[in-house]
Short mmCIF file of C-alpha atoms in Angstrom, two decimals:
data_model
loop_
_atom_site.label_atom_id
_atom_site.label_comp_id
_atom_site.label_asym_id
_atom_site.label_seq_id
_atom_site.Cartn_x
_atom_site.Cartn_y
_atom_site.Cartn_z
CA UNK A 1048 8.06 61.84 3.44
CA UNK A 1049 5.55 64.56 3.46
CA UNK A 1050 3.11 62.44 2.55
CA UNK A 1051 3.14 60.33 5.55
CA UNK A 1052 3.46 63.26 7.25
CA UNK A 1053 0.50 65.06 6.20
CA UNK A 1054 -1.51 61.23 6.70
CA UNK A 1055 -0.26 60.74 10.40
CA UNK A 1056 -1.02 64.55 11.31
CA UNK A 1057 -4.49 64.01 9.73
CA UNK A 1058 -4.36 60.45 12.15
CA UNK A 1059 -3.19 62.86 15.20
CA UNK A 1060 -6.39 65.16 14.40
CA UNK A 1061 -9.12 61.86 14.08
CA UNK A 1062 -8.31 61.03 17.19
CA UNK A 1063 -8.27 64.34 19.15
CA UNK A 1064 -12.03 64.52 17.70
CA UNK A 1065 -13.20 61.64 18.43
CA UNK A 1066 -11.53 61.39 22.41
CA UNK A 1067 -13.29 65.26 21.87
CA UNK A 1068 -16.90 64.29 21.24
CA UNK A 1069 -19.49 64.12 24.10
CA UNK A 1070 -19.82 60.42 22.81
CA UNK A 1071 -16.93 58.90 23.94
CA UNK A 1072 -16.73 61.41 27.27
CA UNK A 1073 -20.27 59.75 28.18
CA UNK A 1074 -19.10 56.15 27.43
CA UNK A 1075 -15.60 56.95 29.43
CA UNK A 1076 -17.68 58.72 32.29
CA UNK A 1077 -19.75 55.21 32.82
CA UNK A 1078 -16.79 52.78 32.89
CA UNK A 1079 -15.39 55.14 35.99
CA UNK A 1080 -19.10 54.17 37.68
CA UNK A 1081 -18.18 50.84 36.74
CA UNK A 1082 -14.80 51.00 38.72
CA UNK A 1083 -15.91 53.03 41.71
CA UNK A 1084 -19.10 50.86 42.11
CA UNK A 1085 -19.45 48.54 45.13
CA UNK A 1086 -17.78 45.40 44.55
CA UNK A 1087 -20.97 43.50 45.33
CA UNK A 1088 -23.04 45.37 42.64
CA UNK A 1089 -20.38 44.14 40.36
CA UNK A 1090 -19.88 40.44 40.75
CA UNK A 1091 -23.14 39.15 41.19
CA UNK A 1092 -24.21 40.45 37.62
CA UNK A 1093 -21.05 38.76 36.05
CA UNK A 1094 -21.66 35.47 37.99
CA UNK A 1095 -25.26 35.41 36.51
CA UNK A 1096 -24.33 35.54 33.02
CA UNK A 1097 -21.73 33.13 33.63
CA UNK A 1098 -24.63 30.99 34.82
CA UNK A 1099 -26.27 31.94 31.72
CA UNK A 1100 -23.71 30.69 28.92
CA UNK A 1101 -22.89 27.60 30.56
CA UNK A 1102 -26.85 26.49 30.39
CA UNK A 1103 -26.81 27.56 27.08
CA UNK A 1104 -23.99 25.57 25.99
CA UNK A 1105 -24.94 22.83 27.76
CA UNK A 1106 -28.24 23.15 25.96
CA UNK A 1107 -26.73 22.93 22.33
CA UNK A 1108 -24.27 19.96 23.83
CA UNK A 1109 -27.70 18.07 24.65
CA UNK A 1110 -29.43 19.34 21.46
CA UNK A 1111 -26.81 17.45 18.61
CA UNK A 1112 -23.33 18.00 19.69
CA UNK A 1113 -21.59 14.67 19.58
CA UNK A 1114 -20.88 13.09 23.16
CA UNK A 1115 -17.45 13.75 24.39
CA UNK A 1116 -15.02 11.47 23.53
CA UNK A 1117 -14.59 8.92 27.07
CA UNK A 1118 -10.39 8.23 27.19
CA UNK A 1119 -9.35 4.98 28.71
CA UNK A 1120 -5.68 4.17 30.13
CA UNK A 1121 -4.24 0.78 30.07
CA UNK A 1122 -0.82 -0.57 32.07
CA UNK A 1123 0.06 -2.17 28.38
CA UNK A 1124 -0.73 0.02 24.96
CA UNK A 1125 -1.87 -2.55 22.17
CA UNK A 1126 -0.16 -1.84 18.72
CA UNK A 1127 -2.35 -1.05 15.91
CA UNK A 1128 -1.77 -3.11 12.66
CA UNK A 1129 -0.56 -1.86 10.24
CA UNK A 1130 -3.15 -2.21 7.78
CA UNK A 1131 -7.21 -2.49 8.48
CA UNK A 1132 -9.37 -4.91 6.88
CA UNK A 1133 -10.22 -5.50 3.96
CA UNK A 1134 -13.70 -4.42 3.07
CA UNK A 1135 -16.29 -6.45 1.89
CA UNK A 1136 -16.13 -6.95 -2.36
CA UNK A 1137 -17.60 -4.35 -4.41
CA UNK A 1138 -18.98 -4.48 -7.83
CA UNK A 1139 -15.98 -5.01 -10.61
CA UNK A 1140 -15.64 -3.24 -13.37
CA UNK A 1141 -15.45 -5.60 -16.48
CA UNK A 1142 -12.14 -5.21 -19.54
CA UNK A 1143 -12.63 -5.79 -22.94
CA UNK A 1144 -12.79 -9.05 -23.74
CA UNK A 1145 -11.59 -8.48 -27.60
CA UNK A 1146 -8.36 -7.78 -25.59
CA UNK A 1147 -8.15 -11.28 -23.76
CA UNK A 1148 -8.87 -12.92 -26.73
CA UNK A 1149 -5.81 -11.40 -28.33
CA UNK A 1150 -3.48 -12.11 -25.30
CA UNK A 1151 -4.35 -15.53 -24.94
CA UNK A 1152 -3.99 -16.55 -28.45
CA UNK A 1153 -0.58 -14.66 -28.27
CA UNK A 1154 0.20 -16.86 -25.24
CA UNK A 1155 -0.98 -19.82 -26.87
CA UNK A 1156 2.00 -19.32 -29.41
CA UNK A 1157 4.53 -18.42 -27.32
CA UNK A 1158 4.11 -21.96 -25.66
CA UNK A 1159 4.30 -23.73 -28.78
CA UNK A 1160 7.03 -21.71 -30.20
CA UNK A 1161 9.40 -22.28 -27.21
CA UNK A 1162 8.26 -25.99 -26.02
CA UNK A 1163 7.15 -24.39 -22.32
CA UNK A 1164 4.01 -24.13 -20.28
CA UNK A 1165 2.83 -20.66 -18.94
CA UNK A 1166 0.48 -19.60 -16.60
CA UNK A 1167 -0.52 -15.28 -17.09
CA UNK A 1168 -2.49 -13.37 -15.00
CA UNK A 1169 -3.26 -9.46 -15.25
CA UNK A 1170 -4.94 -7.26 -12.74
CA UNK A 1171 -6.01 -3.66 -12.30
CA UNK A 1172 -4.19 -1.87 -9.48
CA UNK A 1173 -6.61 -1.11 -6.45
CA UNK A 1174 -6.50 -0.33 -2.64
CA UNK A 1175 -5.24 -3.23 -0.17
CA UNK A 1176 -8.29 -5.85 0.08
CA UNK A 1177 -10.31 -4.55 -2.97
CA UNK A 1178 -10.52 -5.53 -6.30
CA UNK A 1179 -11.91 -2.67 -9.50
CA UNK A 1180 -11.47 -4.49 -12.48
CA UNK A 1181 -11.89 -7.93 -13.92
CA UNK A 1182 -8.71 -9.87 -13.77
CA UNK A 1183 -6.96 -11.65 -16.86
CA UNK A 1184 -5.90 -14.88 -17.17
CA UNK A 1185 -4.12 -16.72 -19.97
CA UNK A 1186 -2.08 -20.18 -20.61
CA UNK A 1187 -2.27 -23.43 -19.42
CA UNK A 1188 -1.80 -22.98 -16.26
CA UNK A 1189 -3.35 -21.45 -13.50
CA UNK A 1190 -0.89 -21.90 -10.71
CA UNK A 1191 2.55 -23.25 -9.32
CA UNK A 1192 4.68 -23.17 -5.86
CA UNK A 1193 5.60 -19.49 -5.64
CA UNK A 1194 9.30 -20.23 -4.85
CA UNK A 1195 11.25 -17.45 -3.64
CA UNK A 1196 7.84 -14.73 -4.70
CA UNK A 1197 6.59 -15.98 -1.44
CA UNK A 1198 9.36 -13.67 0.34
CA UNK A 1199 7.20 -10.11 -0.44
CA UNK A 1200 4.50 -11.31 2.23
CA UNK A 1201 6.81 -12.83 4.20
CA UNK A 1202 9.07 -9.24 4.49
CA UNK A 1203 4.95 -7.21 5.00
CA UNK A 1204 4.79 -9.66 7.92
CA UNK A 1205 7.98 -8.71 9.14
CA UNK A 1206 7.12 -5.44 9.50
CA UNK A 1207 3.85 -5.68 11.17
CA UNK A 1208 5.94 -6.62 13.93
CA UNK A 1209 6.88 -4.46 17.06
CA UNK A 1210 10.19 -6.22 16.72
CA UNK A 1211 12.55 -6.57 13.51
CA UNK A 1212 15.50 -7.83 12.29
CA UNK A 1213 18.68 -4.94 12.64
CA UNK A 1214 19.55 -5.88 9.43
CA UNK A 1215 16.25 -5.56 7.46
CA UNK A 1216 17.62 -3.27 5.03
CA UNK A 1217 20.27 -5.51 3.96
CA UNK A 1218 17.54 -8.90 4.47
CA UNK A 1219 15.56 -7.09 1.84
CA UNK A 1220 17.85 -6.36 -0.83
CA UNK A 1221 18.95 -9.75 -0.41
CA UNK A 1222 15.42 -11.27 -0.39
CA UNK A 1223 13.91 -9.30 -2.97
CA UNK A 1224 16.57 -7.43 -4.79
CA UNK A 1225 19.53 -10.45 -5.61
CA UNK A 1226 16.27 -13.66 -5.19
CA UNK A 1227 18.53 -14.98 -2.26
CA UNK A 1228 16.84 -17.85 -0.97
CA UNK A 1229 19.15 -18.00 2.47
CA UNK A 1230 17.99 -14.58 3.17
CA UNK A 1231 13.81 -14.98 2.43
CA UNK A 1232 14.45 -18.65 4.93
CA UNK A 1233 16.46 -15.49 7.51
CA UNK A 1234 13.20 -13.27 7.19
CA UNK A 1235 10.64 -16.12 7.66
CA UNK A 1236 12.71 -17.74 10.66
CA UNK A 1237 12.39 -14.39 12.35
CA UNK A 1238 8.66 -14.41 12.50
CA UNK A 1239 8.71 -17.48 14.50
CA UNK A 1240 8.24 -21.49 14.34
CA UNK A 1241 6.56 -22.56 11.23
CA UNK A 1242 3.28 -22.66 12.30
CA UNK A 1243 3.69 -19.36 13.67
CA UNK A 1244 5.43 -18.24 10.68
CA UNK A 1245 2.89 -19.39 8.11
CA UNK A 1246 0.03 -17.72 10.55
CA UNK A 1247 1.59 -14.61 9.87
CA UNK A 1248 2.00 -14.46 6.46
CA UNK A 1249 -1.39 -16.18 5.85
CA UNK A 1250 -2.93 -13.13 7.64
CA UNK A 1251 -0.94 -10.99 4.90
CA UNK A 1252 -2.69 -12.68 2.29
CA UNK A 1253 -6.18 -12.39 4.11
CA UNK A 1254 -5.81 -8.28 4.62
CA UNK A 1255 -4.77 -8.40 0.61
CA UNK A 1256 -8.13 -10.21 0.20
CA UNK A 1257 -6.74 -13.25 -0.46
CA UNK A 1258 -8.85 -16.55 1.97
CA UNK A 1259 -7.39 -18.93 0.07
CA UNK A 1260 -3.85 -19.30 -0.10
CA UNK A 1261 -2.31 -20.65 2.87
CA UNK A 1262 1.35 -21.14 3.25
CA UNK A 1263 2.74 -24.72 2.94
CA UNK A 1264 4.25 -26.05 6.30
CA UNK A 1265 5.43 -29.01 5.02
CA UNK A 1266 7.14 -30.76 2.09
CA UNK A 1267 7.79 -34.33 0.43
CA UNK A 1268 11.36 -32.58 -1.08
CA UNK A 1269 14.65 -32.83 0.24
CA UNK A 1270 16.48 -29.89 0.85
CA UNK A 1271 13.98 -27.53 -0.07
CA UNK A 1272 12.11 -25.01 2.51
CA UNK A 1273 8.20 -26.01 2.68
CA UNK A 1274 7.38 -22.62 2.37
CA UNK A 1275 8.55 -22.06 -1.33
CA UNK A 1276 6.12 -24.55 -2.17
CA UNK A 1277 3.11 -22.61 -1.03
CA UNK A 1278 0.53 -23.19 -3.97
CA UNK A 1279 -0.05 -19.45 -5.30
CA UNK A 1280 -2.63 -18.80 -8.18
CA UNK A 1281 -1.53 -16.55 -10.66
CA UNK A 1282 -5.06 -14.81 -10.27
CA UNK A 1283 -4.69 -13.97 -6.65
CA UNK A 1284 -0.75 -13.37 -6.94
CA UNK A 1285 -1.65 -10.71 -10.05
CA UNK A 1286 -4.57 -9.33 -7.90
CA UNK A 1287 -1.71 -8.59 -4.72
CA UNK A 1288 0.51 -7.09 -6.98
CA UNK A 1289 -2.08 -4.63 -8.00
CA UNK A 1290 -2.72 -3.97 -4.42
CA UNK A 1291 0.85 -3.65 -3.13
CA UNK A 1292 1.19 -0.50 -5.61
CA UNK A 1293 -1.77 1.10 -3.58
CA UNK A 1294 -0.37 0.53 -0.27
CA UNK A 1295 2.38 2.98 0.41
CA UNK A 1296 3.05 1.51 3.77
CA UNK A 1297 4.51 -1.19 2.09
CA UNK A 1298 6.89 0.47 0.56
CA UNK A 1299 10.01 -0.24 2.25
CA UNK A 1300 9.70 -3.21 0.90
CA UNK A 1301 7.85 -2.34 -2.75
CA UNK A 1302 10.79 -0.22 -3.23
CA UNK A 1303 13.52 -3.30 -3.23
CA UNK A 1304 11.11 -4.72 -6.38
CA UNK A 1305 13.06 -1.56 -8.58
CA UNK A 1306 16.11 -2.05 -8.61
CA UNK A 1307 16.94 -5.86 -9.27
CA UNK A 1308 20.03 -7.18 -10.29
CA UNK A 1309 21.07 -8.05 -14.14
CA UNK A 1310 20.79 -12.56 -14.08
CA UNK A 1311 16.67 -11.89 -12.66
CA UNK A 1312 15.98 -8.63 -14.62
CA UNK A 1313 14.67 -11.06 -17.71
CA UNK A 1314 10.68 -11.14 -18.25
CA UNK A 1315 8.56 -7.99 -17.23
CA UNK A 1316 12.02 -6.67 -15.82
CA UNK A 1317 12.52 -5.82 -19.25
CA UNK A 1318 9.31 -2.77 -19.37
CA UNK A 1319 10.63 0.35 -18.13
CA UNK A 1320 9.53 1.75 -15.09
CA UNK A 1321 8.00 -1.99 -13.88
CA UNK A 1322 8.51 -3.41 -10.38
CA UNK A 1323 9.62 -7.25 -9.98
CA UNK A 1324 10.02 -10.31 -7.84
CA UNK A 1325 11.77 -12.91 -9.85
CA UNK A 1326 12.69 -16.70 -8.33
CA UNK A 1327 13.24 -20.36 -10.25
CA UNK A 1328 13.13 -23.39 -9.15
CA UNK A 1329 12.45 -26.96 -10.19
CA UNK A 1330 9.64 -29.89 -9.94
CA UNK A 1331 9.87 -33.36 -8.94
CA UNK A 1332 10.86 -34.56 -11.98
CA UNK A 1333 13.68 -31.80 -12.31
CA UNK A 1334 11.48 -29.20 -15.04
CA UNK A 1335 12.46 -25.93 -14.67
CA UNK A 1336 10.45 -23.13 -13.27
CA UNK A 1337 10.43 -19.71 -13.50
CA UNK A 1338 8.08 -17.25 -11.46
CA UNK A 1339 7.96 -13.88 -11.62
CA UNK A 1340 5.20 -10.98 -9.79
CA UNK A 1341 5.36 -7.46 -10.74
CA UNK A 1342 4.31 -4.19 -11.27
CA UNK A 1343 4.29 -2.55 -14.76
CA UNK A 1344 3.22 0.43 -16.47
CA UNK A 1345 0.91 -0.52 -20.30
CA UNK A 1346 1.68 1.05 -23.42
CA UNK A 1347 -0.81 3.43 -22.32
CA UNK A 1348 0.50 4.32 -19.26
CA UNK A 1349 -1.97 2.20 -16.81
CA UNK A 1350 -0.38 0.50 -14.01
CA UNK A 1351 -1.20 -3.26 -13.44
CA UNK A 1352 0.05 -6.27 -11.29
CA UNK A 1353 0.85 -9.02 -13.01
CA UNK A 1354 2.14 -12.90 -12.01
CA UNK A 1355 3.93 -15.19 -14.51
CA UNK A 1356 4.76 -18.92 -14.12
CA UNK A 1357 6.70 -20.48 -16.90
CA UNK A 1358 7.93 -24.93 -16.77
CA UNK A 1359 10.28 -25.60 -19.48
CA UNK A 1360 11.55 -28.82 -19.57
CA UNK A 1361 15.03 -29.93 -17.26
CA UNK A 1362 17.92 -27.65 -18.20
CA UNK A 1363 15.91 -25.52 -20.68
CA UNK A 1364 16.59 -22.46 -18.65
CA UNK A 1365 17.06 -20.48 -21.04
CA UNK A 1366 13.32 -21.18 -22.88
CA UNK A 1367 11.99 -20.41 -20.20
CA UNK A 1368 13.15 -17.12 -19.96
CA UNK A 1369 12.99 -15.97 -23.29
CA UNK A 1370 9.44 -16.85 -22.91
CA UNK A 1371 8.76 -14.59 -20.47
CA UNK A 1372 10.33 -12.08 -22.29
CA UNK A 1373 7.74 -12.77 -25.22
CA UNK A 1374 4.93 -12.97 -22.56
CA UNK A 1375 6.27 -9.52 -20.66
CA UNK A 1376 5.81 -8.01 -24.47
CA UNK A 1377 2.74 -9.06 -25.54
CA UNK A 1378 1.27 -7.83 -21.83
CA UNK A 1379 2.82 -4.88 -22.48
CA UNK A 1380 0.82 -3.54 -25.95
CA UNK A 1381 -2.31 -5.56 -25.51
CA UNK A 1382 -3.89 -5.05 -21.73
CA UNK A 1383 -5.87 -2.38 -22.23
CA UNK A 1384 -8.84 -1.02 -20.70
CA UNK A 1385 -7.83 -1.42 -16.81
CA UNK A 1386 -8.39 2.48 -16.37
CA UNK A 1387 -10.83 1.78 -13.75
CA UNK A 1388 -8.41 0.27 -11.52
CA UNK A 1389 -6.65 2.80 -9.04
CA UNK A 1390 -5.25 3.75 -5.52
#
């Protein structure tokens, strides 16, 4: 205590001084001219440097200073989509090719070994409507009807919308979660006619950089919505996975690809930590079909999106899905090199 004592007398003493010295008396002397001068005297100097700043400033506004900003009222506000363009394609970053070889000739066996078909692709993960790295494909085929995959663009339509379903939440676990093909025909019905409809998600699939693939309005098959038989290259399908992990708007829906009940979980369901969309269906001619997009970490930790399509011949379920289990493996240790690729 007598320490703070001694520092606030020593305070006390500063500041008789310095209220003392003929300094401040001379400085206190002129502000009472100030006050006591005619008001006249007073005001005109302040209104000239008034004058003064506001040329000045006006000067540096005309002399580099961005133009203000004009602001524009409308009766009705216009939404903004949810996600911009996608910029033009930059330069990709190629993956080793000693790699592919090894995958595909893994692939190769796994077709022969369980009497299917299979159709691989693997791509680097990247920002919505980009692509980084060079993107894998493997098998004999290249393509298929997407079946009940279709229903992730169709739920990112859904919610560019100003309107949505009450029920999303549920729609989506449905949809995405349990492959319920009732609910994905609920979530496309809801963005309009099928013209309409396909529109929307088509414009999906152009923001993911994606030109091409257009969704199927019509169908020769009885019973069977035209839009699960939208023709969907593995390529491009691996290439939107990749994006969707990039585009955290998305992830209402992204989020429903984690947690996917036990009968679909088979294929890349089985890699820890991966993301999925898994449907079947069956051709003309009554071959079975399993599809399957996700999202999965590598053996060395590098995320990728990745689209499967396996045909096993009719009621040969069950080949077909152990082959994707073999095909989820192999992925799993072998793509390397897709560091480039990121968010």
């Amino acid at each position: 205590m007598t320490g703070r004592r001694s520092s606030s007398g020593r305070l006390r003493g500063t500041g008789r001084r310095i209220t003392a010295s003929s300094g401040y008396r001379g400085a206190l002397g002129s502000a009472r001219h100030v006050w006591h001068a005619p008001l006249p005297l007073v005001v005109v100097p302040m209104a000239l440097v008034l004058l003064a700043v506001i040329v000045f400033g006006a000067s540096r506004s005309a002399n580099g200073r961005p133009a203000p900003v004009e602001v524009t009222t409308s009766g009705t506000p216009t939404p903004s989509p949810s996600r911009t363009p996608p910029p033009p394609p930059g330069p990709v970053e190629p993956v080793a090719d000693v790699n592919l070889a090894v995958l595909r000739s893994q692939v190769e066996g796994i077709e022969s070994r369980y009497g299917v078909r299979v159709g691989l692709a693997v791509a680097g993960v990247a920002p919505v409507g980009q692509r980084l790295t060079a993107t894998w494909t493997a098998g004999s085929l290249t393509s298929g009807p997407t079946w009940g995959t279709l229903d992730v663009p169709i739920a990112l339509a859904v919610l560019d919308l100003d309107r949505m379903p009450s029920n999303l939440t549920y729609l989506l676990t449905k949809s995405i979660s349990e492959s319920s093909l009732s609910s994905d025909e609920a979530l496309y019905t809801f963005l309009g006619g099928a013209d309409d409809a396909a529109q929307a998600v088509d414009k999906v699939f152009q923001e993911f950089g994606d030109p091409v693939t257009t969704v199927a309005t019509s169908t020769d098959r009885q019973g069977v919505p035209p839009f699960t038989q939208t023709d969907w290259t593995v390529a491009s399908q691996s290439e939107f996975a990749g994006q969707l992990w990039c585009s955290s708007g998305d992830w209402y829906v992204t989020s429903r690809m984690r947690h996917v009940d036990d009968e679909h979980s088979y294929g890349f369901g089985g890699v820890v930590g991966s993301y999925i969309k898994t449907s079947e269906g069956t051709t003309a001619d009554d071959s079975v079909v399993a599809r399957q997009m996700a999202i999965i970490p590598t053996s060395t930790g590098e995320r990728v999106g990745v689209s499967l399509v396996v045909t096993a011949p009719p009621d040969r379920t069950g080949a077909a899905r152990e082959a994707a289990d073999a095909v989820a493996g192999q992925v799993y240790f072998t793509a390397r090199g897709f560091e480039a690729g990121h968010c």
